[in-house]
Amino acid sequence: MNFRISFLVNLSASFTFIRFQMRVYIFLCLMCWARSENKAPCLEFSHLSLKDSFRDLFNPQMEISLMLYTRKNPTCAESLFEKNDSLNINFNTSKKAVWLIHGYRPLGSTPSWLQNFVRILLNQDDMNIIVVDWNRGATTFLYVRAVKNTRKVAVSLSRYIQNLLKHGASLDNFHFIGVSLGAHISGFVGKIFHGRVGRITGLDPAGPQFSGKPSTGRLDYTDADFVDVIHTDTNGLGIKQPLGHIDFYPNGGKKQPGCPKSIFSAYYFVLSIIVLDKNMKDGYVTFKLLNQLGIVEEPRLYERHKIFYKLQEFKILGQFLNDVANISSIGLAYFQSSNQQCSMCKYTIQLLKLKSLTYPERPPLCIYNFVLKESKELFLTPSTCKPREI
């Protein structure tokens, strides 16, 4: 009897211990689940595309995201500031802060150099890295618009920097690394703080709209305690004049092995059409460009299918592999979407306008009041648009 009682007592104690272990296990699981639920997902660089560049023509937007990387989160970017405007706990105000600022992104893609840049910097030193994502503002066919946005980005960054200074950060610890337009953004930030930031490194600062400008309109050596600049495309889209305390010109600052020849690696035009004939409705238009040497360039068309309405303007975007600087004629054709083609049908076009998006400084070309036969390609000689059409 005593043995049975002892056995039952031990068995009961064992069950009690097992229940205790189960409770601890369940508690720990709940804690892990709660932590995983509360942990914010990794920030990602804006995923944009050519469609966003096209949308920007009609609805320009500007957004800035600050992505923080440290050795505690080397591959998972976090927001520099929390929703309540408090500073991310991983940001160490006593350590150096490197700001990476990209440039013009007409294709909207993520910079291919970004992740390797972050990894190499963190391997070199224990620092804060802030990636400035202003892709929605840099993704546009209108380079001039992106240039204007650089000032806006700098002003926005200055507000974030003021907040960091309130949390104990120091301008001396700030190192801005700007690529292309990002180099000038860095300079504009430095100007706002009267040149008291620690360092600015300009990587191939953009040339168009900045070359020949006074120091107030571009990156300059007065924008930081130390400004170093690497020029790699001075005979193309980069700036040639020295800007920093020290300027480097690899390979003479000109062509670099393995680099694309242009910022697009392709060239873009937008064709605008206003039809006068109400019978031209559901169909698609193709166009070609002929240069002065008689060479025909055919584009890749985006969303060429259109539903045409009388006296409404429609735009067709075309991507060309080669630039067509001197256009002698424009080839145009219209096709019905349905299988029932009308070889005798004619349509009156009030206006055709061609505009280079790659080189917006070029005047647009126009053709006025002509007749287009269905399914028949027509080559027409354009002229500079009238002032009201530009």
PDB file of C-alpha atoms in Angstrom, residues 67-174:
ATOM      1  CA  MET A  67      16.864  53.448 -44.896  1.00  0.00           C
ATOM      2  CA  LEU A  68      19.178  52.683 -41.950  1.00  0.00           C
ATOM      3  CA  TYR A  69      21.828  49.934 -42.053  1.00  0.00           C
ATOM      4  CA  THR A  70      24.213  49.094 -39.194  1.00  0.00           C
ATOM      5  CA  ARG A  71      26.218  46.055 -38.163  1.00  0.00           C
ATOM      6  CA  LYS A  72      23.164  45.033 -36.126  1.00  0.00           C
ATOM      7  CA  ASN A  73      21.039  45.034 -39.305  1.00  0.00           C
ATOM      8  CA  PRO A  74      23.509  44.798 -42.209  1.00  0.00           C
ATOM      9  CA  THR A  75      21.052  43.278 -44.708  1.00  0.00           C
ATOM     10  CA  CYS A  76      17.667  44.374 -43.365  1.00  0.00           C
ATOM     11  CA  ALA A  77      17.095  48.110 -43.711  1.00  0.00           C
ATOM     12  CA  GLU A  78      15.061  49.834 -41.030  1.00  0.00           C
ATOM     13  CA  SER A  79      13.478  53.263 -40.933  1.00  0.00           C
ATOM     14  CA  LEU A  80      15.784  55.902 -39.484  1.00  0.00           C
ATOM     15  CA  PHE A  81      12.890  57.404 -37.546  1.00  0.00           C
ATOM     16  CA  GLU A  82       9.938  55.614 -36.002  1.00  0.00           C
ATOM     17  CA  LYS A  83       6.333  56.648 -36.580  1.00  0.00           C
ATOM     18  CA  ASN A  84       6.358  58.766 -33.409  1.00  0.00           C
ATOM     19  CA  ASP A  85       9.424  60.608 -34.783  1.00  0.00           C
ATOM     20  CA  SER A  86      11.744  58.874 -32.318  1.00  0.00           C
ATOM     21  CA  LEU A  87      15.202  57.783 -33.482  1.00  0.00           C
ATOM     22  CA  ASN A  88      15.810  54.160 -34.421  1.00  0.00           C
ATOM     23  CA  ILE A  89      17.490  52.365 -31.508  1.00  0.00           C
ATOM     24  CA  ASN A  90      20.204  50.987 -33.835  1.00  0.00           C
ATOM     25  CA  PHE A  91      21.466  54.460 -34.735  1.00  0.00           C
ATOM     26  CA  ASN A  92      24.509  55.298 -32.618  1.00  0.00           C
ATOM     27  CA  THR A  93      24.948  59.063 -32.367  1.00  0.00           C
ATOM     28  CA  SER A  94      28.602  58.714 -31.355  1.00  0.00           C
ATOM     29  CA  LYS A  95      29.556  56.868 -34.550  1.00  0.00           C
ATOM     30  CA  LYS A  96      30.101  58.107 -38.095  1.00  0.00           C
ATOM     31  CA  ALA A  97      27.011  58.383 -40.287  1.00  0.00           C
ATOM     32  CA  VAL A  98      27.425  57.830 -44.033  1.00  0.00           C
ATOM     33  CA  TRP A  99      24.629  59.108 -46.265  1.00  0.00           C
ATOM     34  CA  LEU A 100      24.321  57.384 -49.657  1.00  0.00           C
ATOM     35  CA  ILE A 101      22.388  59.481 -52.183  1.00  0.00           C
ATOM     36  CA  HIS A 102      21.621  58.155 -55.668  1.00  0.00           C
ATOM     37  CA  GLY A 103      21.063  60.199 -58.805  1.00  0.00           C
ATOM     38  CA  TYR A 104      18.800  60.334 -61.846  1.00  0.00           C
ATOM     39  CA  ARG A 105      16.785  57.087 -62.295  1.00  0.00           C
ATOM     40  CA  PRO A 106      14.828  57.378 -65.589  1.00  0.00           C
ATOM     41  CA  LEU A 107      14.153  53.627 -65.616  1.00  0.00           C
ATOM     42  CA  GLY A 108      13.079  53.547 -61.942  1.00  0.00           C
ATOM     43  CA  SER A 109      15.230  50.530 -61.100  1.00  0.00           C
ATOM     44  CA  THR A 110      17.114  49.980 -57.842  1.00  0.00           C
ATOM     45  CA  PRO A 111      20.772  51.127 -58.137  1.00  0.00           C
ATOM     46  CA  SER A 112      22.805  48.016 -58.900  1.00  0.00           C
ATOM     47  CA  TRP A 113      25.676  49.210 -56.692  1.00  0.00           C
ATOM     48  CA  LEU A 114      23.603  49.772 -53.549  1.00  0.00           C
ATOM     49  CA  GLN A 115      23.894  46.486 -51.613  1.00  0.00           C
ATOM     50  CA  ASN A 116      27.589  45.991 -52.361  1.00  0.00           C
ATOM     51  CA  PHE A 117      28.280  49.571 -51.304  1.00  0.00           C
ATOM     52  CA  VAL A 118      26.544  49.020 -47.952  1.00  0.00           C
ATOM     53  CA  ARG A 119      28.300  45.684 -47.375  1.00  0.00           C
ATOM     54  CA  ILE A 120      31.778  47.055 -48.117  1.00  0.00           C
ATOM     55  CA  LEU A 121      31.309  50.095 -45.875  1.00  0.00           C
ATOM     56  CA  LEU A 122      30.084  48.021 -42.929  1.00  0.00           C
ATOM     57  CA  ASN A 123      32.958  45.569 -43.378  1.00  0.00           C
ATOM     58  CA  GLN A 124      35.368  48.460 -43.230  1.00  0.00           C
ATOM     59  CA  ASP A 125      34.000  50.218 -40.161  1.00  0.00           C
ATOM     60  CA  ASP A 126      31.266  50.073 -37.511  1.00  0.00           C
ATOM     61  CA  MET A 127      29.095  52.945 -38.666  1.00  0.00           C
ATOM     62  CA  ASN A 128      25.583  54.136 -39.403  1.00  0.00           C
ATOM     63  CA  ILE A 129      24.622  54.016 -43.076  1.00  0.00           C
ATOM     64  CA  ILE A 130      21.617  55.984 -44.294  1.00  0.00           C
ATOM     65  CA  VAL A 131      20.421  55.268 -47.818  1.00  0.00           C
ATOM     66  CA  VAL A 132      18.402  58.205 -49.137  1.00  0.00           C
ATOM     67  CA  ASP A 133      15.708  56.793 -51.409  1.00  0.00           C
ATOM     68  CA  TRP A 134      14.296  59.647 -53.490  1.00  0.00           C
ATOM     69  CA  ASN A 135      13.489  57.388 -56.433  1.00  0.00           C
ATOM     70  CA  ARG A 136      10.005  58.891 -56.667  1.00  0.00           C
ATOM     71  CA  GLY A 137      11.364  62.219 -57.765  1.00  0.00           C
ATOM     72  CA  ALA A 138      14.324  60.889 -59.742  1.00  0.00           C
ATOM     73  CA  THR A 139      12.254  58.512 -61.891  1.00  0.00           C
ATOM     74  CA  THR A 140      11.135  60.788 -64.690  1.00  0.00           C
ATOM     75  CA  PHE A 141      11.775  61.254 -68.398  1.00  0.00           C
ATOM     76  CA  LEU A 142      12.201  64.967 -67.711  1.00  0.00           C
ATOM     77  CA  TYR A 143      15.779  65.363 -66.509  1.00  0.00           C
ATOM     78  CA  VAL A 144      15.165  69.060 -65.805  1.00  0.00           C
ATOM     79  CA  ARG A 145      12.406  68.076 -63.377  1.00  0.00           C
ATOM     80  CA  ALA A 146      14.774  65.732 -61.533  1.00  0.00           C
ATOM     81  CA  VAL A 147      17.294  68.580 -61.336  1.00  0.00           C
ATOM     82  CA  LYS A 148      14.683  70.848 -59.723  1.00  0.00           C
ATOM     83  CA  ASN A 149      13.845  68.089 -57.257  1.00  0.00           C
ATOM     84  CA  THR A 150      17.427  68.027 -55.959  1.00  0.00           C
ATOM     85  CA  ARG A 151      16.796  71.249 -54.040  1.00  0.00           C
ATOM     86  CA  LYS A 152      13.608  69.809 -52.547  1.00  0.00           C
ATOM     87  CA  VAL A 153      15.436  66.673 -51.430  1.00  0.00           C
ATOM     88  CA  ALA A 154      18.141  68.760 -49.753  1.00  0.00           C
ATOM     89  CA  VAL A 155      15.582  70.811 -47.829  1.00  0.00           C
ATOM     90  CA  SER A 156      13.803  67.657 -46.651  1.00  0.00           C
ATOM     91  CA  LEU A 157      17.092  66.073 -45.578  1.00  0.00           C
ATOM     92  CA  SER A 158      17.993  69.177 -43.587  1.00  0.00           C
ATOM     93  CA  ARG A 159      14.863  68.689 -41.479  1.00  0.00           C
ATOM     94  CA  TYR A 160      15.805  65.078 -40.720  1.00  0.00           C
ATOM     95  CA  ILE A 161      19.333  66.182 -39.882  1.00  0.00           C
ATOM     96  CA  GLN A 162      18.024  68.800 -37.445  1.00  0.00           C
ATOM     97  CA  ASN A 163      16.139  66.008 -35.698  1.00  0.00           C
ATOM     98  CA  LEU A 164      19.311  63.909 -35.503  1.00  0.00           C
ATOM     99  CA  LEU A 165      21.189  66.838 -34.010  1.00  0.00           C
ATOM    100  CA  LYS A 166      18.523  67.118 -31.306  1.00  0.00           C
ATOM    101  CA  HIS A 167      19.204  63.469 -30.436  1.00  0.00           C
ATOM    102  CA  GLY A 168      22.914  64.177 -29.988  1.00  0.00           C
ATOM    103  CA  ALA A 169      24.363  63.504 -33.447  1.00  0.00           C
ATOM    104  CA  SER A 170      27.152  65.715 -34.791  1.00  0.00           C
ATOM    105  CA  LEU A 171      27.617  67.298 -38.210  1.00  0.00           C
ATOM    106  CA  ASP A 172      31.319  66.436 -37.961  1.00  0.00           C
ATOM    107  CA  ASN A 173      30.435  62.731 -38.100  1.00  0.00           C
ATOM    108  CA  PHE A 174      28.379  63.069 -41.279  1.00  0.00           C
TER     109      PHE A 174
END
